[in-house]
Coordinates of C-alpha atoms in Angstrom, one line a residue:
X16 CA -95.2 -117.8 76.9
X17 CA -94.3 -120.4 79.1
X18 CA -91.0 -123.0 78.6
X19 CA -89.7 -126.1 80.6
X20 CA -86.9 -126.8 81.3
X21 CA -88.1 -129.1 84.4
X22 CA -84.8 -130.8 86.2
X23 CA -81.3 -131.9 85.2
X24 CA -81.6 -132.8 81.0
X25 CA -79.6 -136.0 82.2
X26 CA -82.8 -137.1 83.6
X27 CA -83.9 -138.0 79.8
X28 CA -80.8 -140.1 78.8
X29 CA -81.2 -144.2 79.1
X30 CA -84.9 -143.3 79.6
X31 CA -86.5 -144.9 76.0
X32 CA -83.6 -147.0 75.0
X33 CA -83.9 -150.3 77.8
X34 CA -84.3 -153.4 76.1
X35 CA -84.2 -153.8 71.8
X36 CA -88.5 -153.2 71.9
X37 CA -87.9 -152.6 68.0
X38 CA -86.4 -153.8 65.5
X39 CA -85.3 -150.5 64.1
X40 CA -83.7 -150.0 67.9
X41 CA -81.9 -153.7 67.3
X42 CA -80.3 -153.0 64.3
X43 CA -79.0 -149.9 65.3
X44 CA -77.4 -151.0 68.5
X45 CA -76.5 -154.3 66.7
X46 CA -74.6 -152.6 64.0
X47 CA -73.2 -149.5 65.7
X48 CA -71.6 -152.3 68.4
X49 CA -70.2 -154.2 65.7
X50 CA -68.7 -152.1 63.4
X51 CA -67.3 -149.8 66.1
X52 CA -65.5 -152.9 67.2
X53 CA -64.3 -153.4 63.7
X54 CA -63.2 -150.0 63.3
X55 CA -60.7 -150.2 66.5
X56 CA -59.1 -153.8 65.0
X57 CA -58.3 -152.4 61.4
X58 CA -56.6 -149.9 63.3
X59 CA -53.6 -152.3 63.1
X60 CA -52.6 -150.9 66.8
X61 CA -50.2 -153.6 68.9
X62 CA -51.1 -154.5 72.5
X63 CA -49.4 -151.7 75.0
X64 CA -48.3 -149.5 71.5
X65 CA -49.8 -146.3 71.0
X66 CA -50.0 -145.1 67.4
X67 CA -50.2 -141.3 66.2
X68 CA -52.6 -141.8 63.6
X69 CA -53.4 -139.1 60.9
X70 CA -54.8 -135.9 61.7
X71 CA -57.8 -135.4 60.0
X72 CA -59.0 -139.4 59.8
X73 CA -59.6 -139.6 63.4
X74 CA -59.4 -135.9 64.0
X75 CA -56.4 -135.4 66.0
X76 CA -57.1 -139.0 68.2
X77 CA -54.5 -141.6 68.9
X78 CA -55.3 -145.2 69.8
X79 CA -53.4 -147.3 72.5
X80 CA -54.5 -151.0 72.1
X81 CA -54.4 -153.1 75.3
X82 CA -55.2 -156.8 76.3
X83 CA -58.5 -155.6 77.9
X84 CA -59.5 -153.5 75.2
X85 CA -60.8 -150.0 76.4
X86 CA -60.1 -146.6 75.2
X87 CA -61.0 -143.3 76.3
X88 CA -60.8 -140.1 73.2
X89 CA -58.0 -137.9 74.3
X90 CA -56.1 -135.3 71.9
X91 CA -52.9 -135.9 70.4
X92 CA -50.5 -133.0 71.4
X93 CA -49.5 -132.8 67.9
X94 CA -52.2 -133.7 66.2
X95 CA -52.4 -131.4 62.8
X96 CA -49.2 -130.4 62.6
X97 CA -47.6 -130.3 59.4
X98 CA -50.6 -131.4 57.8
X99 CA -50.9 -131.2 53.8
X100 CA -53.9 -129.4 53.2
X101 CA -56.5 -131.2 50.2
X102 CA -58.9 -129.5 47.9
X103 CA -61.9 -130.9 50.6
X104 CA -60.6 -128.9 53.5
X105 CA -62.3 -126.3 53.7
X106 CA -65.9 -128.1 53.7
X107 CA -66.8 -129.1 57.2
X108 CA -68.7 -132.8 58.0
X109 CA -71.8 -132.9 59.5
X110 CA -74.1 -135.9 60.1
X111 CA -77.6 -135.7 61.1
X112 CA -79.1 -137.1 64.1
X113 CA -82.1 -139.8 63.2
X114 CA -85.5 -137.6 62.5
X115 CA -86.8 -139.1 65.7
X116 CA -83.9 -138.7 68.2
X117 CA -85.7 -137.4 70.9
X118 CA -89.8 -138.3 71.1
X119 CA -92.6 -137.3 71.9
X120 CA -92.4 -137.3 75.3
X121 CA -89.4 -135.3 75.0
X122 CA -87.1 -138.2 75.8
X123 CA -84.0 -139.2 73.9
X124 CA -84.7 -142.2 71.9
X125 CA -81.9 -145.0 71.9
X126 CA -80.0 -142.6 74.4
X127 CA -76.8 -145.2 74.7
X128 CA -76.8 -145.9 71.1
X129 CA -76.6 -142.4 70.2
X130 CA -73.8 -141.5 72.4
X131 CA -72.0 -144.7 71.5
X132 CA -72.5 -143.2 68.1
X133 CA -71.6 -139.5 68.6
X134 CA -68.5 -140.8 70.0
X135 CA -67.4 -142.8 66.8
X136 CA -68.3 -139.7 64.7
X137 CA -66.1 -137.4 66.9
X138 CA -63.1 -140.3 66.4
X139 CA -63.9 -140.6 62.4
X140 CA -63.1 -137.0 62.6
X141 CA -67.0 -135.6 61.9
X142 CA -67.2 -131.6 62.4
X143 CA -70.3 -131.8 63.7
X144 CA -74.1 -132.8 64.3
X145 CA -77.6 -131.8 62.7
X146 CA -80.1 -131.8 65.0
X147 CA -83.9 -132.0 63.5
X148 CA -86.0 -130.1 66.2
X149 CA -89.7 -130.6 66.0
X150 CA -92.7 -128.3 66.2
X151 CA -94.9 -131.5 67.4
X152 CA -92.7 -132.3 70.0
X153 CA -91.6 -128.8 71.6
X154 CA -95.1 -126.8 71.1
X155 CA -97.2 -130.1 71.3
X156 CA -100.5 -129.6 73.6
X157 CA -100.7 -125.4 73.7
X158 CA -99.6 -122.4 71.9
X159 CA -97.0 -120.8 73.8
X160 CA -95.8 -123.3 76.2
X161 CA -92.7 -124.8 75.3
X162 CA -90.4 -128.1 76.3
X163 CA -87.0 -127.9 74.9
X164 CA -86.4 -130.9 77.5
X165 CA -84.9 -133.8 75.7
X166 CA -83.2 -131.1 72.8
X167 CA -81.6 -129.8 75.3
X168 CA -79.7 -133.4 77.0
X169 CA -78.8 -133.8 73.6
X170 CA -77.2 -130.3 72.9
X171 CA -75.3 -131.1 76.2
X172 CA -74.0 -134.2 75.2
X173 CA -73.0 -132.8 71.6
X174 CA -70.8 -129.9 73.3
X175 CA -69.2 -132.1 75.9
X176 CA -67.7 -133.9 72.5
X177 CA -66.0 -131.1 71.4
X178 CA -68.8 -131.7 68.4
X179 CA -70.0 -128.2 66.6
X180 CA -74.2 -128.9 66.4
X181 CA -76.0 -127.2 63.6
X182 CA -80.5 -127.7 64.4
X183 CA -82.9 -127.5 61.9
X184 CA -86.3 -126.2 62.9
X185 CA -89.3 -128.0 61.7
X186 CA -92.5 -126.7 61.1
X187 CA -93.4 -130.0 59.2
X188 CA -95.0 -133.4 60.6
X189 CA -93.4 -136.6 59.5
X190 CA -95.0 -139.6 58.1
X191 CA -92.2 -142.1 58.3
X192 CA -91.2 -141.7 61.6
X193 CA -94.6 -140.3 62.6
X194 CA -94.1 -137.2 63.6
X195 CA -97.0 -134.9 63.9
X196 CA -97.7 -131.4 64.1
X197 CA -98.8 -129.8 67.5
X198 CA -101.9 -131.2 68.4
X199 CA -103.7 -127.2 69.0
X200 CA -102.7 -126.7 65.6
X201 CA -104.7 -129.9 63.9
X202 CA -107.6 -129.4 65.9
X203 CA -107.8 -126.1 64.3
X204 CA -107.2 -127.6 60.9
X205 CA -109.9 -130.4 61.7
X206 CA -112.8 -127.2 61.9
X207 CA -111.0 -125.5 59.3
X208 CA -108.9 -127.9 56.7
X209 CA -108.0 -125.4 54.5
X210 CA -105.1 -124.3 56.4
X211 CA -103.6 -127.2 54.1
X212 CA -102.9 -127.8 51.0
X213 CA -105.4 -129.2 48.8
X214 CA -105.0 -130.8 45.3
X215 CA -107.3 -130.6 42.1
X216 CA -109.6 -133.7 44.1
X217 CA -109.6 -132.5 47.0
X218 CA -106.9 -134.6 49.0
X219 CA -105.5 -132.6 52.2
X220 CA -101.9 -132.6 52.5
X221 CA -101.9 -132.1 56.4
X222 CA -98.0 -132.3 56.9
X223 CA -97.6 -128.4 56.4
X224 CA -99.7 -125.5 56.6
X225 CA -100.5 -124.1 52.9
X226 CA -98.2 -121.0 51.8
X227 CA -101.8 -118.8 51.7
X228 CA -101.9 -118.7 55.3
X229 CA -98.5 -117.5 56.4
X230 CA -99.1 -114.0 57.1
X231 CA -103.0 -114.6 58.3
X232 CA -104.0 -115.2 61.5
X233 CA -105.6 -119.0 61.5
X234 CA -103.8 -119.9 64.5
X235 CA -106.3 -118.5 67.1
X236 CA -105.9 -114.7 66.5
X237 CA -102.1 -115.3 65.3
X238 CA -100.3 -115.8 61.7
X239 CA -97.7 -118.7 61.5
X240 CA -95.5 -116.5 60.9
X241 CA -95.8 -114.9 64.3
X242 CA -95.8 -118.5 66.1
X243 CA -93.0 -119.4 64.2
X244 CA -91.3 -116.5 65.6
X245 CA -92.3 -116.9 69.0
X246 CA -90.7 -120.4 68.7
X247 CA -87.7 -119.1 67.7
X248 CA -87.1 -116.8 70.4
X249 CA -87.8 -119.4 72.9
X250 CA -85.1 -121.8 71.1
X251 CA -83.1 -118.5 71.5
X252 CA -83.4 -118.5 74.8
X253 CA -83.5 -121.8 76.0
X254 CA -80.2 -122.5 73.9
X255 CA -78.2 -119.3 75.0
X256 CA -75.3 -121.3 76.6
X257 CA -74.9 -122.7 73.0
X258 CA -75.5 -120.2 70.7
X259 CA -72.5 -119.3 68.8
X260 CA -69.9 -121.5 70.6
X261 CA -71.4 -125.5 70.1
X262 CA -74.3 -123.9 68.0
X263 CA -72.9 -123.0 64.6
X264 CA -76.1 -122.5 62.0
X265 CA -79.5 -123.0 62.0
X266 CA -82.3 -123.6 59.3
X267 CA -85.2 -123.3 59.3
X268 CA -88.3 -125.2 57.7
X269 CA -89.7 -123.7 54.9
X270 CA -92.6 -126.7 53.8
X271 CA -93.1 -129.7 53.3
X272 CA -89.9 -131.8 54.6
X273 CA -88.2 -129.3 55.6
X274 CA -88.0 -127.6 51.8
X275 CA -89.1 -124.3 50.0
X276 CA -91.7 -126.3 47.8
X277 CA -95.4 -127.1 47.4
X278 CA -96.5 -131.4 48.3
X279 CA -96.7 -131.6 44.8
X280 CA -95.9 -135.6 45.1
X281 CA -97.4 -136.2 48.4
X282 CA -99.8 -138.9 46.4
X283 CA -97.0 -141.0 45.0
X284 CA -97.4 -141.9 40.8
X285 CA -97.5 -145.7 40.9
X286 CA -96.3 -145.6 37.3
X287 CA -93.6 -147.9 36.4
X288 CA -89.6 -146.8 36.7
X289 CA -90.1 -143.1 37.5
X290 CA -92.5 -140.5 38.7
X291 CA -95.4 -138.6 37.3
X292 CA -95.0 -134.6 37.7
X293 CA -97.1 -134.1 40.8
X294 CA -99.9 -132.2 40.6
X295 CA -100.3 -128.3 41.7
X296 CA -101.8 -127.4 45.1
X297 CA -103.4 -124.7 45.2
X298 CA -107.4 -125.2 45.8
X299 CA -107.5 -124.6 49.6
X300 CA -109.2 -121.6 49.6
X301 CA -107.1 -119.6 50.8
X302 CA -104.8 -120.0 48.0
X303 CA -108.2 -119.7 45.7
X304 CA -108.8 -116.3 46.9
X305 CA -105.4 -115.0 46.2
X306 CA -105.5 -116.7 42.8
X307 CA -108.8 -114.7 42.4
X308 CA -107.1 -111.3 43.6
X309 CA -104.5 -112.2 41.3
X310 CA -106.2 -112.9 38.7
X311 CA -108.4 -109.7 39.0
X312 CA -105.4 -107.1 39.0
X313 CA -104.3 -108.7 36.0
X314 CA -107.7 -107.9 34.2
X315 CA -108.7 -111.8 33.3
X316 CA -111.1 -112.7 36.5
X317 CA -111.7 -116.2 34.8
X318 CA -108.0 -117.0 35.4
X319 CA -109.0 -116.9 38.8
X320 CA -111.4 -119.7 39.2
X321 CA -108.7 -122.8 39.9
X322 CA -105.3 -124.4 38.3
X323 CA -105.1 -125.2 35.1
X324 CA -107.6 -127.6 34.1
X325 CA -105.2 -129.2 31.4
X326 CA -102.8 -130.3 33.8
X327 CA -101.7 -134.3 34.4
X328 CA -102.9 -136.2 37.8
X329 CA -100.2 -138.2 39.8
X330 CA -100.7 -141.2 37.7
X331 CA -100.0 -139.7 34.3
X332 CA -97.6 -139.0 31.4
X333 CA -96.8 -135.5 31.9
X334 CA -96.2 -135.3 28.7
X335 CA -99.2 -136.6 27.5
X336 CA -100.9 -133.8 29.0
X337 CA -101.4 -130.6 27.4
X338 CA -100.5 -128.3 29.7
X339 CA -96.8 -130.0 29.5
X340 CA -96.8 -130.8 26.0
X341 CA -93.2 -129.8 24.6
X342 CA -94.4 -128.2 21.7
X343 CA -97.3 -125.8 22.5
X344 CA -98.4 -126.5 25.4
X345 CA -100.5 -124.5 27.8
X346 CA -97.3 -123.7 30.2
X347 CA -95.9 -121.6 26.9
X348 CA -99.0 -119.2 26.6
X349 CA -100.0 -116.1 28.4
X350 CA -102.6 -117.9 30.9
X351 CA -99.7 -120.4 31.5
X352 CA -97.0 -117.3 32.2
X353 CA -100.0 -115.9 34.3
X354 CA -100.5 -118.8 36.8
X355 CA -97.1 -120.1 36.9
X356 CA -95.8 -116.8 38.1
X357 CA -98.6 -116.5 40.6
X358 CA -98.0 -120.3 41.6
X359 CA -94.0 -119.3 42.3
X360 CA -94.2 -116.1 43.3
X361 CA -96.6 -117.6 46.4
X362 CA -94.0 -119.8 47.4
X363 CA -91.1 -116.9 47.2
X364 CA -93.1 -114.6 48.9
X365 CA -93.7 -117.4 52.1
X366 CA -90.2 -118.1 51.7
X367 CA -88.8 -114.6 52.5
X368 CA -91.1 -114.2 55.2
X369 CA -89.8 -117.1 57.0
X370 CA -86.3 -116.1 56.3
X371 CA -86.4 -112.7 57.4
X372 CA -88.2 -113.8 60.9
X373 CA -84.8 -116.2 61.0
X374 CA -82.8 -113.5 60.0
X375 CA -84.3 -111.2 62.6
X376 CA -84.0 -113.6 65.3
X377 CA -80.6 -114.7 65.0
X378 CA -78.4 -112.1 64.0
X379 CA -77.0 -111.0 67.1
X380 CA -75.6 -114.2 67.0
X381 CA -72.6 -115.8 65.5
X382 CA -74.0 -118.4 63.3
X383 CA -75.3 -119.4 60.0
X384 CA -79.2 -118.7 59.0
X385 CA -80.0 -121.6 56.2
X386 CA -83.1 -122.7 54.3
X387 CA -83.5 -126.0 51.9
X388 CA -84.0 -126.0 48.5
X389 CA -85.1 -129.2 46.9
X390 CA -83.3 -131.0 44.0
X391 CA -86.4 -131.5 41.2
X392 CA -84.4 -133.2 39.1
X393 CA -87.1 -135.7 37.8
X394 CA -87.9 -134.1 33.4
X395 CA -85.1 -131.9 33.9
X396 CA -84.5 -132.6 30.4
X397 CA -88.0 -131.8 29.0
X398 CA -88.3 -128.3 28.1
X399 CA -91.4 -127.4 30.2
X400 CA -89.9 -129.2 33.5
X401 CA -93.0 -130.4 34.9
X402 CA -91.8 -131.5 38.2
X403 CA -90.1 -128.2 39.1
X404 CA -93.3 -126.4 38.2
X405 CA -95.5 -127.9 40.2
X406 CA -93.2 -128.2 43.0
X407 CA -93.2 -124.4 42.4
X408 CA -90.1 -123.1 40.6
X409 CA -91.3 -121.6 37.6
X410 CA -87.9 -123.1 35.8
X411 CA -88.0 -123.9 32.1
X412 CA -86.0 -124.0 28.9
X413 CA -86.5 -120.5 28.9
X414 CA -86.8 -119.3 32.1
X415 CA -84.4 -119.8 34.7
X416 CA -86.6 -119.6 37.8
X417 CA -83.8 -120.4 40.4
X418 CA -82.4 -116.7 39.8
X419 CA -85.4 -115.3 42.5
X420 CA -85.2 -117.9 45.0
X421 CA -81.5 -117.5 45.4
X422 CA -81.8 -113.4 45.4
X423 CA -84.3 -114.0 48.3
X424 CA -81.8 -115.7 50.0
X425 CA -78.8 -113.5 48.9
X426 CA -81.8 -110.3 50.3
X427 CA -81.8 -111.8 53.8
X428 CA -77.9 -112.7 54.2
X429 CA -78.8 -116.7 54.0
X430 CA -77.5 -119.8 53.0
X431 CA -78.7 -122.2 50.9
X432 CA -79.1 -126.2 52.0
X433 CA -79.0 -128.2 48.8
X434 CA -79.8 -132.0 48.6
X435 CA -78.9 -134.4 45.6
X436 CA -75.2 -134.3 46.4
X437 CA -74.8 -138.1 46.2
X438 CA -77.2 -138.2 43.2
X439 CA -75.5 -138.9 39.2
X440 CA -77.3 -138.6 35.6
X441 CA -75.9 -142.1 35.1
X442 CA -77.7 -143.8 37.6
X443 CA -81.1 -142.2 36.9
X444 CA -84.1 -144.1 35.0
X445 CA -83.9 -143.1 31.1
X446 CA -88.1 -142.7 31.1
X447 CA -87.6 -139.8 33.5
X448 CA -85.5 -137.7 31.4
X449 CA -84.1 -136.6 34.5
X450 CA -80.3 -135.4 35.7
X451 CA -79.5 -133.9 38.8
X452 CA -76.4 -133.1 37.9
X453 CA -77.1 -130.1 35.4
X454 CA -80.0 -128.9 37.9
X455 CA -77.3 -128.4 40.4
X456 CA -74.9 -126.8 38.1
X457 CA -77.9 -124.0 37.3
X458 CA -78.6 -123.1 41.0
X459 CA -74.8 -123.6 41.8
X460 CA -74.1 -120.7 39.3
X461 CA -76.9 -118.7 40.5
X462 CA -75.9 -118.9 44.2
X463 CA -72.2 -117.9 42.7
X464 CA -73.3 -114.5 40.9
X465 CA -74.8 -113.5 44.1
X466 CA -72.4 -114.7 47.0
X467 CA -74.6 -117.3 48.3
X468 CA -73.1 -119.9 50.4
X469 CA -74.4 -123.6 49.9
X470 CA -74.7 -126.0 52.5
X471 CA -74.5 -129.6 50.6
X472 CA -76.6 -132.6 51.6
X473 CA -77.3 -136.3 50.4
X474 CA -80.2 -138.1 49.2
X475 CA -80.2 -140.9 50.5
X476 CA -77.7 -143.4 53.0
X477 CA -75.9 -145.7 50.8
X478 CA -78.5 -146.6 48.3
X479 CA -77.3 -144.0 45.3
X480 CA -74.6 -146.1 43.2
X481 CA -71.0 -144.7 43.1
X482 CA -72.9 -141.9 46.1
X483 CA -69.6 -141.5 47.4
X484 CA -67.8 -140.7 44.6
X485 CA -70.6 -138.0 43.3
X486 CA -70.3 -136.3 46.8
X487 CA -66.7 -136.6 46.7
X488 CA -66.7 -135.2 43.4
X489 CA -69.2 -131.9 44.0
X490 CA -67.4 -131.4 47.3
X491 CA -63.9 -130.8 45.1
X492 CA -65.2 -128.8 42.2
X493 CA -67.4 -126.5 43.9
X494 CA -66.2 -123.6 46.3
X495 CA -69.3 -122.0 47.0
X496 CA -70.4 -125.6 49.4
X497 CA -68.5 -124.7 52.8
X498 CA -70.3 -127.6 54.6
X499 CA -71.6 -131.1 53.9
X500 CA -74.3 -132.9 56.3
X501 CA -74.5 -136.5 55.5
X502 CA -78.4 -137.8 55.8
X503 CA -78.5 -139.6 58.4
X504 CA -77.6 -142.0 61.6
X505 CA -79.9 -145.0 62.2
X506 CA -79.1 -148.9 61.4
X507 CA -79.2 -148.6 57.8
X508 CA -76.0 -145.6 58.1
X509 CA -74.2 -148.4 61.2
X510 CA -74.9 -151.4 59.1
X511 CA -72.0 -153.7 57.6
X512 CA -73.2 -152.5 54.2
X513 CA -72.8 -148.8 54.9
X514 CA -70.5 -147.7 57.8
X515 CA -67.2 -149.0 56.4
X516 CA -67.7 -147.1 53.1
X517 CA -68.8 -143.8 54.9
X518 CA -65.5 -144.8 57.2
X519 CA -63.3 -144.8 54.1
X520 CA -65.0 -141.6 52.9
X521 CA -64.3 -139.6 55.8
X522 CA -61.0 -140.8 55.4
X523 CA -60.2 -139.6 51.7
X524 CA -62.1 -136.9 51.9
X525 CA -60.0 -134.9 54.0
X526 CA -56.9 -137.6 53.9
X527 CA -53.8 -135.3 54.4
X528 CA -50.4 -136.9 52.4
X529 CA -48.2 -139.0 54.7
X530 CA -45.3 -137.6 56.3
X531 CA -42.7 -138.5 59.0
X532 CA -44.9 -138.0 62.2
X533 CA -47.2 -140.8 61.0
X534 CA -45.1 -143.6 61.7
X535 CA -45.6 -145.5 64.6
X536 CA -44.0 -143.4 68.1
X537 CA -43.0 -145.3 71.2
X538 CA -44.4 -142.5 73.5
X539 CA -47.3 -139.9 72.8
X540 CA -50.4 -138.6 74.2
X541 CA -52.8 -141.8 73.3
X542 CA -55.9 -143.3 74.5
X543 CA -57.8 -145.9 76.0
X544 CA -61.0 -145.2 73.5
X545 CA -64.8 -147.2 73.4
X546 CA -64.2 -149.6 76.1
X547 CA -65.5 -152.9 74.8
X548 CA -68.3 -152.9 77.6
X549 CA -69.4 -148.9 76.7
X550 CA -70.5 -150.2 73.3
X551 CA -72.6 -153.2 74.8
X552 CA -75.8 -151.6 73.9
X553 CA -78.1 -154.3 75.6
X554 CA -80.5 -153.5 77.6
X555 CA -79.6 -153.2 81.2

């Protein structure tokens, strides 16, 4: 095993982000400079008055306006005393770092722009940070040698905030930002493709390694499962000086995106107004021969010769299929119970491997072990629930298939990451008989009976109507969610149209009721925050 951690991790920052050389990079400095700025004037401050503002909104921050504008974060003495606690208060804030913070040259992309933005967080009163580290970039040319380099500037810069930092590890690729996996590990997928998943025509999906191969050694005499270990004892290692103090929780990636789930969608439906089900991947061949085994044991060999041939492609009407049909279809007869239960318990039994490695790994330490869990809410209200079984939860009208997933979790003392907070039946497309909100209630209950923490995320920045509201709303009723990361910082989440709702969110969220020390005080510990020329993100 070999790691770098070659020089001083300040070497990385300012690197990549001279000059706006993309749009994307424009926006984001554009915005963030902008609404910053508009942030400090709607803080109705007076020139030379400082102003004890409320506790939570800028967490414990006062502002001292001046002619010349600066302002350097310093804490209020006082800052949550006497504070009236809300329903909200006992879910932390998180929000996630863009996918492609730091590159693939292990540099920090945009390195001004995201301190400028860290900094805003930590005044809006943000808990924390998600940090999205990749495979591709740490492991990229060899197996074994590792550069936590530019990971490790930001972790740095998180903890000199004061910000708690929760990492995801990702075992994925990207498509949008392109993000690939190590290059040692495609070049053994190029002589042997069926280390990924493979559809009914024979498309790859070359994001994520199939589940089939998790415990057999493809990777040049190893299983993933053992390089994914390895990996995680050198993040261990390299982030010992955070672990448990800055570093609160990690998860780690369990497929495709980041989530316990087959590609099932990875060739988009291009019907009209919603989705098709997906379509089941599971004719790589190693997946093939455990379908075979499986379907030996259970005394029909046949079984074990592929999918179900009755089953919809991308671009069709799941229920016009017969494997979906709502009323006798194939998923309702014993073959159906046969490869559906093979098909889930596949993506279970990866699942559990990878969260007992994590479990293994981290336990000494004091923080949180987390997986994601997608939100399949698309013909949630069909009784065969297409999408959810082909994503691989074998979830019906009469089965609840969420019950196993979360005992897995519940088996290795993890938590589970749920998306969809932001997501309302209301505001979903009639054709997809879809509703995200009942699918939540079902695993929310299941992760109640067995003490299973969620960890709530949104869709989505700004573009799910009333959003803020539904989060809001799951945040209050729900007392199993103990933290909420908010998907994630770029220019979309600093534009005019987003960041003075998400301000106002953070602010009622966790908005305490007024009292005496929030009038205006003469004298107090105050600041001098952002100076005006810090948020000039130009290039230099």
């Amino acid at each position: 095993m070999e790691v770098s951690l070659m020089g001083s991790s300040q070497v990385n920052l300012g690197r990549n982000d001279m000059g706006c050389r993309e749009v994307g990079n424009c926006s984001f400095i554009n915005n963030l400079n902008s609404n910053i700025s508009s942030y400090l004037k709607n803080s109705k401050l007076c020139v030379g008055q400082s102003m004890k503002l409320r506790a939570k909104s800028l967490n414990g921050f006062s502002l001292k306006a001046s002619s010349y504008s600066q302002a350097e974060p310093v804490m209020s003495k006082n800052a949550f005393a006497d504070r009236k606690p809300k329903p909200t208060d006992g879910v932390k804030l998180f929000v996630g770092l863009p996918l492609d913070v730091v590159s693939s040259t292990n540099m920090i992309n945009h390195a001004k722009a995201i301190a400028a933005g860290l900094k805003a967080l930590k005044l809006l009163g943000v808990d924390g940070i998600e940090l999205p580290i990749w495979w591709g970039v740490v492991e990229k040319e060899n197996m074994g040698k590792y550069d936590w380099t530019g990971y490790l500037a930001l972790a740095e810069m998180i903890q000199k905030l004061g910000l708690k930092l929760h990492v995801s590890l990702c075992f994925h690729a990207s498509e949008e930002p392109k993000i690939p996996l190590p290059e040692w590990v495609s070049q053994i997928g190029e002589s042997d493709p069926s280390i990924f998943f493979n559809d009914q025509s024979g498309q790859h999906y070359k994001d994520s390694l199939s589940f089939a191969v998790t415990d057999v050694p493809v990777l040049d005499g190893k299983t993933p499962v053992q390089v994914y270990k390895e990996f995680c004892e050198s993040f261990k290692a390299a982030f010992s000086p955070f672990m448990g103090t800055t570093i609160t929780g990690i998860s780690i990636g369990l497929g495709p995106e980041g989530e316990l789930r087959y590609p099932s969608h990875h060739n988009p439906s291009k019907m009209n107004n919603h989705q098709g089900a997906g379509e089941f991947q599971c004719y790589d061949k190693y997946m093939l021969n455990s379908l075979k085994q499986y379907a030996e044991s259970s005394g029909n060999p046949l079984w074990g010769l592929g999918g179900p041939h009755d089953a919809p492609g991308y671009d069709q009407q799941p229920m016009a299929s017969k494997f979906f049909k709502e009323n006798g279809g194939s998923w309702e007869t014993t073959y159906g119970d046969f490869f559906l239960s093979w098909y889930s318990e596949q993506l279970i039994s990866h699942g559990s491997m990878l969260l007992s490695l994590a479990s293994e790994t981290f336990h000494e330490d004091s923080i949180s072990i987390c997986g994601k869990v997608p939100l399949v809410h698309s013909w949630y209200r069909t009784k065969s629930h297409p999408s959810e079984l082909t994503t691989g939860f074998y979830n019906t009208v009469n089965r609840d298939g969420y019950v196993a997933v979360v005992e897995m979790f519940a088996k290795h003392s993890c938590q589970i990451i749920l998306p969809g907070m932001d997501l309302s039946d209301n505001h979903q497309p009639n054709e997809s008989l879809s509703s995200p909100e009942l699918l939540l209630a079902q695993i929310t209950s299941s992760c109640r009976k067995h003490g299973v923490k969620i960890l709530g995320q949104n869709s989505m920045v700004a573009n799910a109507s009333n959003g803020f509201e539904q989060i809001k709303k799951n945040l209050s009723g729900e007392k199993e969610i103990s933290l909420f990361t908010y998907q994630r910082m770029g220019a979309d989440f600093f534009s005019p149209e987003h960041f003075p709702s998400f301000t106002q969110f953070v602010r009622n969220l966790n908005q305490p009721e007024p009292d005496s020390d929030d009038q205006p005080m003469k004298q107090d510990v105050c600041v001098e925050s952002l100076a005006s020329n810090h948020l000039q993100m130009q290039a230099v």
